[in-house]
Coordinates of C-alpha atoms in Angstrom, one line a residue:
Chain L
M1 CA 115.6 176.6 106.3
R2 CA 118.5 177.7 104.7
A3 CA 120.2 174.9 106.3
I4 CA 118.1 172.5 105.2
K5 CA 118.4 174.0 101.4
R6 CA 122.2 172.6 101.5
I7 CA 121.6 169.7 103.3
I8 CA 119.5 168.3 101.1
P9 CA 121.8 168.7 97.4
L10 CA 124.3 166.9 99.9
L11 CA 122.3 164.2 100.6
F12 CA 121.9 163.4 96.9
F13 CA 125.3 163.7 96.3
I14 CA 126.6 161.1 98.9
P15 CA 125.1 158.2 97.2
F16 CA 126.7 159.1 93.9
I17 CA 130.0 159.2 96.0
Y18 CA 129.5 155.9 97.8
S19 CA 128.2 154.3 94.4
S20 CA 131.3 155.4 92.4
C21 CA 133.3 153.9 94.9
Q22 CA 131.8 150.6 94.9
Q23 CA 132.1 150.7 91.0
N24 CA 136.1 151.6 91.2
D25 CA 136.5 148.3 93.1
E26 CA 134.9 146.2 90.8
Y27 CA 137.6 144.3 89.0
V28 CA 137.5 144.8 85.1
S29 CA 139.2 141.6 83.3
E30 CA 141.1 142.5 80.2
L31 CA 140.6 138.9 78.5
P32 CA 142.9 137.9 75.7
Q33 CA 141.2 138.0 72.3
G34 CA 139.6 134.5 71.5
F35 CA 139.1 134.1 75.1
P36 CA 135.2 133.4 76.2
E37 CA 133.8 135.5 79.3
L38 CA 134.5 134.4 82.9
E39 CA 131.4 132.6 84.5
I40 CA 131.7 134.6 88.1
P41 CA 130.1 132.8 90.8
E42 CA 127.2 134.8 92.2
D43 CA 128.1 134.5 95.3
N44 CA 131.7 135.6 94.8
P45 CA 131.9 138.8 92.7
M46 CA 135.5 139.9 91.8
T47 CA 136.8 143.0 93.2
N48 CA 140.0 144.4 93.7
A49 CA 140.3 144.5 97.1
K50 CA 139.4 140.7 97.3
I51 CA 142.0 139.4 94.4
E52 CA 144.4 141.6 96.2
L53 CA 143.8 139.7 99.8
G54 CA 143.1 136.4 97.7
K55 CA 146.7 136.9 96.4
K56 CA 148.0 137.8 99.9
L57 CA 146.6 134.6 101.5
F58 CA 148.0 132.4 98.3
F59 CA 151.7 133.6 98.9
D60 CA 151.1 133.1 102.8
T61 CA 152.5 130.1 104.9
A62 CA 150.4 130.6 107.7
L63 CA 147.9 128.5 105.8
S64 CA 149.8 125.3 106.5
R65 CA 150.0 123.8 110.1
D66 CA 153.8 124.7 110.8
S67 CA 153.6 127.6 109.0
T68 CA 156.0 126.6 106.1
I69 CA 153.7 125.8 103.3
S70 CA 152.0 128.5 100.8
C71 CA 149.7 127.6 97.7
G72 CA 152.6 129.6 96.2
S73 CA 155.1 127.0 97.4
C74 CA 154.1 124.5 94.4
H75 CA 152.9 126.9 91.7
F76 CA 156.1 129.1 90.3
M77 CA 155.1 132.1 87.8
Q78 CA 158.1 131.5 85.9
N79 CA 156.5 127.6 85.5
A80 CA 153.5 129.0 84.6
M81 CA 151.8 128.3 88.1
T82 CA 153.2 124.5 88.0
D83 CA 155.8 123.0 90.2
P84 CA 159.2 122.0 88.4
K85 CA 159.4 119.0 90.7
R86 CA 157.8 116.1 89.8
F87 CA 156.0 116.1 93.1
S88 CA 155.6 118.6 95.2
I89 CA 157.2 118.8 98.5
G90 CA 154.4 119.2 101.2
I91 CA 154.5 119.6 105.0
D92 CA 157.1 117.9 107.1
N93 CA 158.7 116.8 103.6
Q94 CA 156.3 115.0 102.2
A95 CA 156.3 114.2 98.3
G96 CA 153.1 113.7 96.4
T97 CA 152.1 111.5 94.2
R98 CA 150.8 113.9 91.4
N99 CA 152.5 116.6 89.4
A100 CA 151.1 119.8 90.3
M101 CA 148.9 121.3 87.6
S102 CA 149.0 124.7 85.7
L103 CA 146.7 127.3 87.3
A104 CA 146.5 129.3 84.2
N105 CA 143.3 130.0 82.9
V106 CA 142.0 127.7 85.7
A107 CA 139.1 130.3 86.1
Y108 CA 137.7 128.3 83.1
G109 CA 137.7 125.0 84.8
T110 CA 135.0 122.7 85.2
S111 CA 136.6 120.4 87.6
F112 CA 139.8 120.2 89.5
F113 CA 142.3 118.3 90.3
R114 CA 144.1 115.4 88.1
D115 CA 140.8 113.5 88.9
G116 CA 138.6 116.1 88.6
G117 CA 137.0 115.4 91.9
V118 CA 136.3 118.7 93.0
P119 CA 134.0 120.9 90.8
T120 CA 134.3 124.5 92.0
L121 CA 137.2 127.0 92.4
E122 CA 136.2 127.7 95.6
I123 CA 136.0 124.0 97.2
Q124 CA 139.1 123.5 95.6
V125 CA 140.9 125.8 98.0
I126 CA 140.1 123.6 101.1
T127 CA 141.7 120.6 99.4
P128 CA 145.4 121.5 99.6
I129 CA 144.9 123.5 102.9
E130 CA 143.5 120.3 104.8
S131 CA 145.6 117.6 103.0
T132 CA 147.4 116.0 105.4
E133 CA 150.4 115.5 102.9
E134 CA 150.3 119.1 101.6
M135 CA 149.6 121.8 104.4
D136 CA 147.7 119.9 106.7
I137 CA 145.7 122.2 108.5
P138 CA 142.1 122.5 109.3
I139 CA 140.9 125.6 107.3
V140 CA 138.9 126.8 110.4
D141 CA 141.9 126.6 112.4
V142 CA 143.5 128.9 109.4
A143 CA 140.8 131.3 110.0
K144 CA 141.1 131.3 114.1
R145 CA 145.3 131.5 113.3
L146 CA 144.8 134.7 110.8
N147 CA 142.0 136.3 113.1
Q148 CA 145.0 137.1 115.6
N149 CA 146.5 139.1 112.7
A150 CA 145.3 142.9 113.0
E151 CA 146.1 143.4 109.0
Y152 CA 144.0 140.4 108.1
R153 CA 141.1 141.2 110.4
K154 CA 141.3 144.5 109.0
L155 CA 141.2 143.3 105.0
F156 CA 138.7 141.0 106.0
K157 CA 136.3 143.5 107.2
K158 CA 137.1 145.2 104.2
V159 CA 136.5 143.2 101.4
F160 CA 133.6 140.9 103.3
N161 CA 132.5 143.2 106.4
D162 CA 133.3 140.1 108.6
E163 CA 136.2 138.3 110.4
V164 CA 138.4 136.0 109.0
T165 CA 136.2 132.8 107.9
P166 CA 136.6 129.8 105.6
F167 CA 134.3 131.4 103.7
G168 CA 136.0 134.5 102.9
I169 CA 139.2 132.5 102.9
T170 CA 137.9 130.3 99.8
R171 CA 136.5 133.2 98.1
A172 CA 139.5 135.4 98.2
I173 CA 142.1 133.0 97.0
S174 CA 139.5 131.8 94.3
A175 CA 139.2 135.2 93.0
Y176 CA 142.9 135.7 92.7
E177 CA 143.3 132.5 90.7
R178 CA 140.5 133.8 88.3
T179 CA 142.9 136.6 87.4
I180 CA 145.7 134.0 86.6
I181 CA 145.3 134.4 83.0
S182 CA 147.6 133.4 80.1
G183 CA 146.7 134.2 76.4
N184 CA 149.4 136.3 75.0
S185 CA 151.6 133.4 73.4
P186 CA 153.1 133.6 69.9
F187 CA 150.1 131.6 68.7
D188 CA 147.8 133.5 70.2
K189 CA 149.0 136.6 68.3
Y190 CA 149.0 134.6 65.1
H191 CA 145.8 133.2 65.4
F192 CA 143.9 135.3 67.6
Q193 CA 145.1 138.8 67.2
G194 CA 145.9 138.5 63.3
D195 CA 150.1 138.7 63.5
D196 CA 150.7 136.6 60.6
T197 CA 154.6 137.0 61.4
A198 CA 154.4 136.0 65.1
L199 CA 155.0 132.0 64.1
N200 CA 157.8 131.5 62.0
D201 CA 157.5 128.7 59.3
S202 CA 158.7 125.3 61.5
E203 CA 155.6 126.9 64.3
K204 CA 153.5 126.8 61.5
R205 CA 154.4 123.4 60.4
G206 CA 154.2 122.0 63.8
M207 CA 150.6 123.7 63.9
E208 CA 149.4 122.0 61.1
L209 CA 150.7 118.8 62.4
F210 CA 149.4 119.2 66.0
F211 CA 146.3 120.0 64.2
S212 CA 146.1 116.9 62.0
D213 CA 144.2 113.8 61.8
K214 CA 147.7 112.2 61.8
L215 CA 148.7 113.0 65.0
N216 CA 145.3 113.3 66.1
C217 CA 146.6 115.5 69.6
S218 CA 143.3 118.3 69.1
S219 CA 140.9 115.7 69.9
C220 CA 142.0 116.1 73.1
H221 CA 143.9 119.4 73.3
T222 CA 141.5 121.8 71.4
G223 CA 139.7 125.0 72.4
F224 CA 141.3 128.2 73.1
N225 CA 142.9 126.9 76.6
F226 CA 144.1 123.4 74.5
S227 CA 142.1 121.2 76.7
N228 CA 138.5 119.6 76.4
N229 CA 138.5 119.3 80.0
T230 CA 137.7 115.3 79.4
F231 CA 139.2 112.9 81.1
Q232 CA 141.4 110.2 79.7
N233 CA 143.6 107.0 80.3
N234 CA 146.5 108.0 77.7
G235 CA 148.0 105.0 77.9
L236 CA 151.1 105.7 80.1
Y237 CA 150.7 102.3 81.8
V238 CA 148.8 99.3 81.6
V239 CA 149.0 98.9 85.4
Y240 CA 148.3 102.0 87.0
E241 CA 149.7 102.7 90.4
D242 CA 147.2 106.1 90.8
I243 CA 143.8 105.1 89.5
G244 CA 142.9 108.6 88.5
R245 CA 139.4 109.1 88.0
M246 CA 138.1 105.7 88.9
R247 CA 138.8 107.0 92.5
I248 CA 136.1 109.4 92.2
E249 CA 133.4 107.6 90.0
M250 CA 134.4 104.2 91.5
D251 CA 134.2 102.3 87.9
S252 CA 136.7 100.6 85.7
V253 CA 135.6 102.7 82.9
N254 CA 137.7 105.3 84.6
Y255 CA 140.8 103.6 85.6
G256 CA 143.9 105.7 84.8
K257 CA 142.0 108.4 83.3
F258 CA 143.3 111.8 84.6
K259 CA 142.4 115.6 83.2
V260 CA 143.7 116.5 79.6
P261 CA 145.8 119.4 80.6
T262 CA 146.0 122.7 79.1
L263 CA 149.1 122.5 77.0
R264 CA 149.6 126.6 77.3
N265 CA 153.0 127.1 78.5
I266 CA 153.7 123.8 78.0
E267 CA 157.7 124.6 77.3
V268 CA 158.0 125.3 81.2
T269 CA 155.9 123.3 82.7
A270 CA 158.1 119.8 82.5
P271 CA 157.9 117.5 83.9
Y272 CA 154.5 115.8 82.4
M273 CA 152.2 113.5 82.5
H274 CA 149.8 113.0 86.1
N275 CA 152.8 111.8 88.1
G276 CA 155.5 114.1 86.1
S277 CA 157.4 110.7 84.7
L278 CA 158.3 112.4 81.3
N279 CA 160.9 114.9 81.6
T280 CA 160.8 116.5 77.9
L281 CA 158.6 117.3 75.3
E282 CA 160.3 114.6 73.0
E283 CA 159.9 111.9 75.7
V284 CA 156.2 113.0 75.6
I285 CA 155.9 112.5 71.1
E286 CA 157.7 109.5 71.3
H287 CA 155.0 108.2 74.0
Y288 CA 152.2 109.0 72.0
A289 CA 154.0 108.1 68.8
K290 CA 154.4 104.4 70.1
G291 CA 150.7 104.6 70.8
G292 CA 150.9 104.1 74.5
M293 CA 151.2 101.1 76.3
H294 CA 147.7 99.2 75.0
G295 CA 146.5 98.6 78.4
K296 CA 143.0 97.7 78.8
Y297 CA 141.2 101.2 79.7
Q298 CA 143.9 103.2 77.3
S299 CA 141.5 105.7 75.5
E300 CA 140.8 105.0 71.8
L301 CA 142.4 108.2 70.4
I302 CA 145.9 107.0 71.3
T303 CA 146.9 104.9 68.1
G304 CA 150.4 105.8 67.6
F305 CA 151.6 107.6 64.4
D306 CA 154.7 107.9 62.3
I307 CA 156.9 111.0 62.7
T308 CA 160.1 112.2 61.2
D309 CA 162.7 114.0 63.0
S310 CA 162.0 116.8 61.1
E311 CA 158.4 117.2 61.9
K312 CA 159.1 116.0 65.5
Q313 CA 161.1 119.2 65.6
D314 CA 158.3 121.1 64.1
L315 CA 155.9 120.1 66.3
I316 CA 158.1 120.9 69.4
N317 CA 158.7 124.4 67.8
F318 CA 154.9 124.8 67.5
L319 CA 154.4 123.6 71.5
K320 CA 157.3 126.0 72.3
S321 CA 155.0 129.0 70.7
L322 CA 152.3 128.2 73.2
T323 CA 154.7 130.2 75.5
D324 CA 153.1 133.4 76.7
K325 CA 156.3 135.7 78.1
D326 CA 154.2 138.0 79.4
F327 CA 152.7 135.4 81.7
I328 CA 155.6 133.7 83.3
T329 CA 157.0 137.4 84.4
N330 CA 154.0 139.0 85.4
P331 CA 154.6 140.2 88.9
N332 CA 151.0 139.4 90.0
F333 CA 151.4 135.9 89.8
A334 CA 154.7 136.2 92.4
P335 CA 155.0 136.9 95.9
Chain U
M1 CA 103.5 171.5 138.6
K2 CA 105.7 170.9 141.6
A3 CA 102.9 168.5 143.1
L4 CA 102.4 166.4 139.6
R5 CA 106.1 166.1 139.6
Y6 CA 105.4 163.6 143.2
I7 CA 102.2 162.5 141.7
L8 CA 103.3 161.0 138.7
P9 CA 106.0 158.4 139.9
L10 CA 103.6 157.5 142.4
F11 CA 101.0 156.6 140.0
I12 CA 103.5 154.6 137.8
F13 CA 104.6 152.6 140.8
I14 CA 101.3 152.0 141.9
T15 CA 100.2 150.8 138.8
F16 CA 103.2 148.3 138.5
T17 CA 102.4 147.3 141.9
F18 CA 99.1 146.1 141.4
S19 CA 99.9 144.8 138.0
E20 CA 102.4 142.3 139.8
C21 CA 99.3 141.0 142.2
E22 CA 97.3 140.1 139.7
D23 CA 96.5 136.4 139.6
D24 CA 96.2 136.2 135.7
P25 CA 97.4 133.2 134.3
K26 CA 100.9 133.3 132.4
P27 CA 100.4 133.0 128.7
I28 CA 101.7 129.6 127.1
L29 CA 104.6 130.2 124.8
P30 CA 105.3 128.4 121.6
V31 CA 108.0 126.2 122.6
E32 CA 110.7 126.7 120.2
N33 CA 111.3 122.9 119.4
N34 CA 108.1 120.7 119.6
L35 CA 109.9 117.7 118.4
R36 CA 113.5 115.9 119.6
L37 CA 115.1 112.7 118.4
D38 CA 117.0 111.8 120.8
F39 CA 119.4 109.0 119.6
S40 CA 121.0 106.1 121.8
A41 CA 123.3 103.5 120.9
S42 CA 123.7 99.7 122.1
V43 CA 125.8 96.7 121.7
G44 CA 123.3 93.9 121.7
T45 CA 121.4 94.4 125.3
N46 CA 124.2 96.7 126.8
D47 CA 124.6 100.6 126.0
F48 CA 127.3 101.8 124.1
S49 CA 129.1 105.2 124.5
V50 CA 132.0 106.6 122.6
D51 CA 135.5 106.1 124.5
T52 CA 134.1 103.1 126.2
E53 CA 135.3 99.4 125.8
F54 CA 132.4 97.0 124.8
L55 CA 132.9 93.3 123.2
N56 CA 131.8 93.2 119.6
E57 CA 130.2 90.5 118.0
D58 CA 133.2 88.2 118.3
S59 CA 133.8 88.8 121.8
H60 CA 136.9 91.3 121.2
P61 CA 137.3 94.3 123.0
T62 CA 136.2 97.2 121.2
K63 CA 136.7 101.0 121.7
F64 CA 135.3 103.7 119.4
E65 CA 136.4 107.2 120.0
T66 CA 134.3 108.6 117.3
F67 CA 130.7 107.4 115.9
K68 CA 128.6 110.0 114.1
F69 CA 126.3 109.7 111.4
Y70 CA 123.9 111.9 109.0
I71 CA 120.8 111.7 108.9
S72 CA 118.7 113.4 106.3
R73 CA 115.2 114.4 105.0
V74 CA 113.4 113.6 108.2
T75 CA 110.0 113.1 107.3
L76 CA 106.9 112.5 109.7
V77 CA 104.2 110.2 108.5
K78 CA 100.7 111.1 109.2
A79 CA 97.8 108.4 109.9
D80 CA 96.2 108.9 106.4
L81 CA 99.6 108.5 105.3
T82 CA 100.5 111.6 103.7
E83 CA 103.9 112.9 104.7
I84 CA 106.0 116.0 105.5
E85 CA 109.4 116.6 105.4
V86 CA 110.4 118.7 109.0
K87 CA 114.1 118.5 108.7
D88 CA 116.6 118.6 105.9
V89 CA 119.9 117.5 107.8
A90 CA 121.1 116.6 111.0
L91 CA 124.7 115.2 112.3
V92 CA 124.2 113.0 114.7
D93 CA 127.1 112.8 117.1
F94 CA 128.0 110.8 120.1
K95 CA 130.9 112.7 121.8
S96 CA 128.1 114.1 123.8
N97 CA 124.6 114.2 125.1
F98 CA 123.4 117.3 123.3
S99 CA 124.9 116.5 119.8
K100 CA 123.0 113.1 120.1
K101 CA 119.2 115.0 120.2
V102 CA 117.9 116.3 117.0
R103 CA 115.6 119.2 117.5
M104 CA 113.0 120.7 115.0
N105 CA 110.3 122.4 114.9
V106 CA 107.2 120.5 113.1
P107 CA 103.4 121.2 112.9
S108 CA 100.9 120.2 115.3
G109 CA 99.4 117.1 114.5
N110 CA 99.4 113.2 114.7
Y111 CA 101.8 111.2 113.5
V112 CA 102.4 107.4 113.2
A113 CA 105.7 106.8 111.8
I114 CA 109.2 108.6 111.3
K115 CA 111.2 108.6 107.9
F116 CA 114.9 109.7 107.0
G117 CA 118.1 109.1 104.4
I118 CA 121.1 107.6 106.4
G119 CA 123.7 110.0 105.0
L120 CA 123.0 112.7 102.3
D121 CA 121.0 112.9 99.5
S122 CA 122.8 113.9 96.5
V123 CA 121.5 117.5 96.9
L124 CA 123.1 118.0 100.3
N125 CA 126.3 116.3 99.3
A126 CA 126.8 118.7 97.0
S127 CA 126.7 121.5 99.5
D128 CA 130.2 123.6 100.0
P129 CA 130.6 123.6 103.4
A130 CA 132.3 127.1 103.6
T131 CA 129.1 128.7 102.9
F132 CA 127.6 126.8 106.2
P133 CA 128.0 128.4 109.9
Q134 CA 130.5 126.4 111.8
S135 CA 127.4 125.1 113.7
H136 CA 125.9 123.9 110.9
P137 CA 125.7 120.0 110.4
L138 CA 127.4 120.7 106.8
G139 CA 129.5 123.7 108.2
I140 CA 133.5 122.4 107.7
S141 CA 134.2 122.7 111.3
Q142 CA 132.3 119.4 111.6
G143 CA 135.1 117.0 110.2
T144 CA 132.7 115.4 108.4
Y145 CA 133.8 116.9 104.6
W146 CA 136.0 115.3 101.9
S147 CA 137.5 117.6 100.3
W148 CA 139.5 115.8 97.6
A149 CA 136.0 114.3 96.2
S150 CA 133.8 117.4 97.3
Q151 CA 131.3 115.3 99.3
Y152 CA 130.5 114.5 102.9
K153 CA 131.6 111.3 104.8
F154 CA 127.8 109.8 105.7
A155 CA 128.9 108.1 109.1
M156 CA 132.2 107.8 110.6
F157 CA 133.4 105.1 112.6
D158 CA 137.0 105.4 114.3
G159 CA 138.5 103.5 116.8
R160 CA 140.3 100.4 117.9
V161 CA 139.7 96.3 118.9
D162 CA 142.0 94.5 120.4
T163 CA 142.4 90.6 119.4
V164 CA 145.3 89.6 122.1
G165 CA 143.6 90.8 125.0
N166 CA 144.8 94.2 125.9
L167 CA 142.9 96.8 124.4
G168 CA 144.6 99.8 124.6
S169 CA 148.5 98.9 123.6
A170 CA 150.1 99.1 120.2
T171 CA 148.7 95.7 119.5
D172 CA 145.3 97.5 118.9
V173 CA 143.8 96.9 115.4
L174 CA 142.9 100.7 114.4
V175 CA 139.3 101.0 112.7
S176 CA 138.8 104.1 110.5
I177 CA 135.3 103.7 108.4
H178 CA 134.3 106.3 107.0
P179 CA 131.0 105.4 104.7
G180 CA 130.2 108.0 101.8
T181 CA 129.4 108.9 98.4
N182 CA 126.0 109.3 96.6
P183 CA 125.6 105.9 95.6
L184 CA 125.6 104.8 99.5
Y185 CA 122.9 107.0 100.5
R186 CA 120.2 105.0 102.6
K187 CA 116.4 105.5 103.5
I188 CA 114.7 104.2 106.2
G189 CA 111.6 103.0 105.1
G190 CA 109.9 103.9 107.9
L191 CA 109.7 103.6 111.7
Q192 CA 106.8 102.8 113.1
H193 CA 105.3 105.2 116.0
T194 CA 102.3 106.9 117.3
F195 CA 102.8 110.1 118.7
T196 CA 101.3 113.6 118.9
T197 CA 103.0 117.2 118.5
N198 CA 101.3 120.8 119.7
T199 CA 102.9 123.8 119.9
T200 CA 103.4 124.3 124.0
S201 CA 105.8 121.0 124.6
T202 CA 108.5 118.9 123.5
E203 CA 107.6 115.7 122.0
V204 CA 110.4 113.5 122.5
V205 CA 111.2 110.3 120.6
N206 CA 114.0 107.9 121.4
I207 CA 115.5 106.0 119.0
D208 CA 118.3 103.2 119.2
V209 CA 120.8 102.1 116.5
D210 CA 122.4 99.2 117.7
M211 CA 126.2 98.5 116.8
F212 CA 125.8 94.6 116.3
E213 CA 123.3 95.0 113.4
I214 CA 125.6 97.5 112.0
F215 CA 128.3 95.5 111.8
N216 CA 126.6 92.2 111.4
G217 CA 123.2 92.4 110.0
D218 CA 121.7 90.7 107.5
A219 CA 124.0 92.5 104.5
G220 CA 126.4 90.4 106.1
K221 CA 129.4 90.6 108.6
V222 CA 131.9 93.2 109.0
D223 CA 134.8 91.9 111.0
I224 CA 136.6 94.9 112.1
T225 CA 139.6 93.1 112.7
V226 CA 140.3 92.5 109.1
D227 CA 138.0 94.7 107.4
N228 CA 138.9 97.9 109.4
Q229 CA 139.8 100.5 106.8
S230 CA 137.7 102.1 104.2
H231 CA 137.4 105.5 102.9
V232 CA 135.6 104.4 99.9
T233 CA 137.9 103.5 97.6
P234 CA 137.5 100.9 95.1
S235 CA 139.3 98.4 96.9
D236 CA 137.5 98.7 100.1
K237 CA 134.2 100.5 99.2
H238 CA 132.6 96.7 99.8
I239 CA 132.8 97.5 103.5
A240 CA 131.5 100.9 103.8
T241 CA 128.9 99.4 101.5
R242 CA 127.8 96.9 103.9
I243 CA 127.9 99.0 106.9
M244 CA 125.3 101.2 105.2
D245 CA 123.1 98.4 104.0
N246 CA 123.2 97.0 108.0
F247 CA 122.6 100.8 109.0
V248 CA 119.2 101.0 107.5
N249 CA 118.2 97.9 109.9
A250 CA 120.1 98.9 112.9
F251 CA 117.4 101.6 114.3
S252 CA 114.1 100.8 116.4
I253 CA 112.4 103.2 118.5
E254 CA 112.3 102.4 122.3

């Protein structure tokens, strides 16, 4: 009886220890002011261990056929998780056909890739791994390969209570990608954090221009992430080599349409446009000031505008105020 | 007590011995899959197999290394014309005899027709392949997923056709036609066939699919010496569409 008396309180205590261990591993995101809550899929709750595993996978070249390319080969911290090359170089030195998009705030994406053909971050993981131009390996084979690795076996057991599986790979990487949050730029400090000194006069003038009806930038580059997540033909060409969203939707209405990208950290994400064809912010502003190339399917929002040199400089200064230095130096986003 | 030690095993032994000799009929156990759709393919009056040369409708030597397609929402029609869906999805793959057979459990009864879709309806087509076991028809290892579009290929015809009389040489014209995307989902109106299912045996229905019909049916001819590549891009979608329109009429019950 004495022994039982001692054991019963212990039995009550054990579940508490266990549940507190579980709670400790739950990822608590510290979202920037002004950012909405993240929507986390039910089948992919975020835990610290899963995010850590996702980061390891993200930067592991074992996820490509010849073990030369990782996700991180095309998304660099100092470039706000983009690639400074016009076209990223995939397996066998193959160049892609589109400029790598920023992963900053990808957690808020409603569709993925330039043409938005993929609806979830989890499914998105499969695409570059299986693309013959990028990593070129069936994700099933990646799972088999990683199952040969004792450390991965241990980590997947810990996170998913399973061996390495395509499910686990997609969930871990996307959980990590949801932590790639950028929202502490001078603009954020000024607009969301109440620091009136965070922007100088030129940047403030540029901000007014940016949000003005005259320039109309904010018709598409709007909201906390400077994107309305729509697809637009921005008049870069009359005849597009890459038909963009039309490849997905199959209708000419979507000819040459690409996803409106975030403008956060735009200073460090050159080159610009879906195909990286413009090298500087000056070139981009000139393109829009000119009103595009007036193709049949060009967005009606691209109408052109007059802008003086000093206004142009103010606008560029404002765009540069969207650079989040904490983000582009955050070691969590580097190998 | 010592005597009991010897008697007890003896008693157990006798009991088992007698029970073995009893002549009771063995109970009839329910069969695991009481309906099987066995698919076969033909080219006109000849049998079709993957990796086997045949003459296409223009008498060009042709060979497919891959021929597989999804059927979905398999539905049985009863005599009173009420319908019951009995299987959500199956991948019919001609790479082996096993993968050409679609197994399912259906309620016992009399049926007069079978309906199914060719390809996947929009719900199934929106599936995340990583969430399925590898053996599942929608699993990522089936090689049927277009990750760039987050959709499945509804059918795959991969092979080669010869136009100069030397199949298997460098002059072969390669064929890769992969119909897919929601607008290309097609439904078979109903293959008339009267059959009965019960719980103790497997009813087998043999369904043939005619390659000639797929490539030269009512919707028009697909000349694979010319129209041999379709991954449902705007420029080649017409090929996949014609294939799927013909596919609907290519099935018959033997």
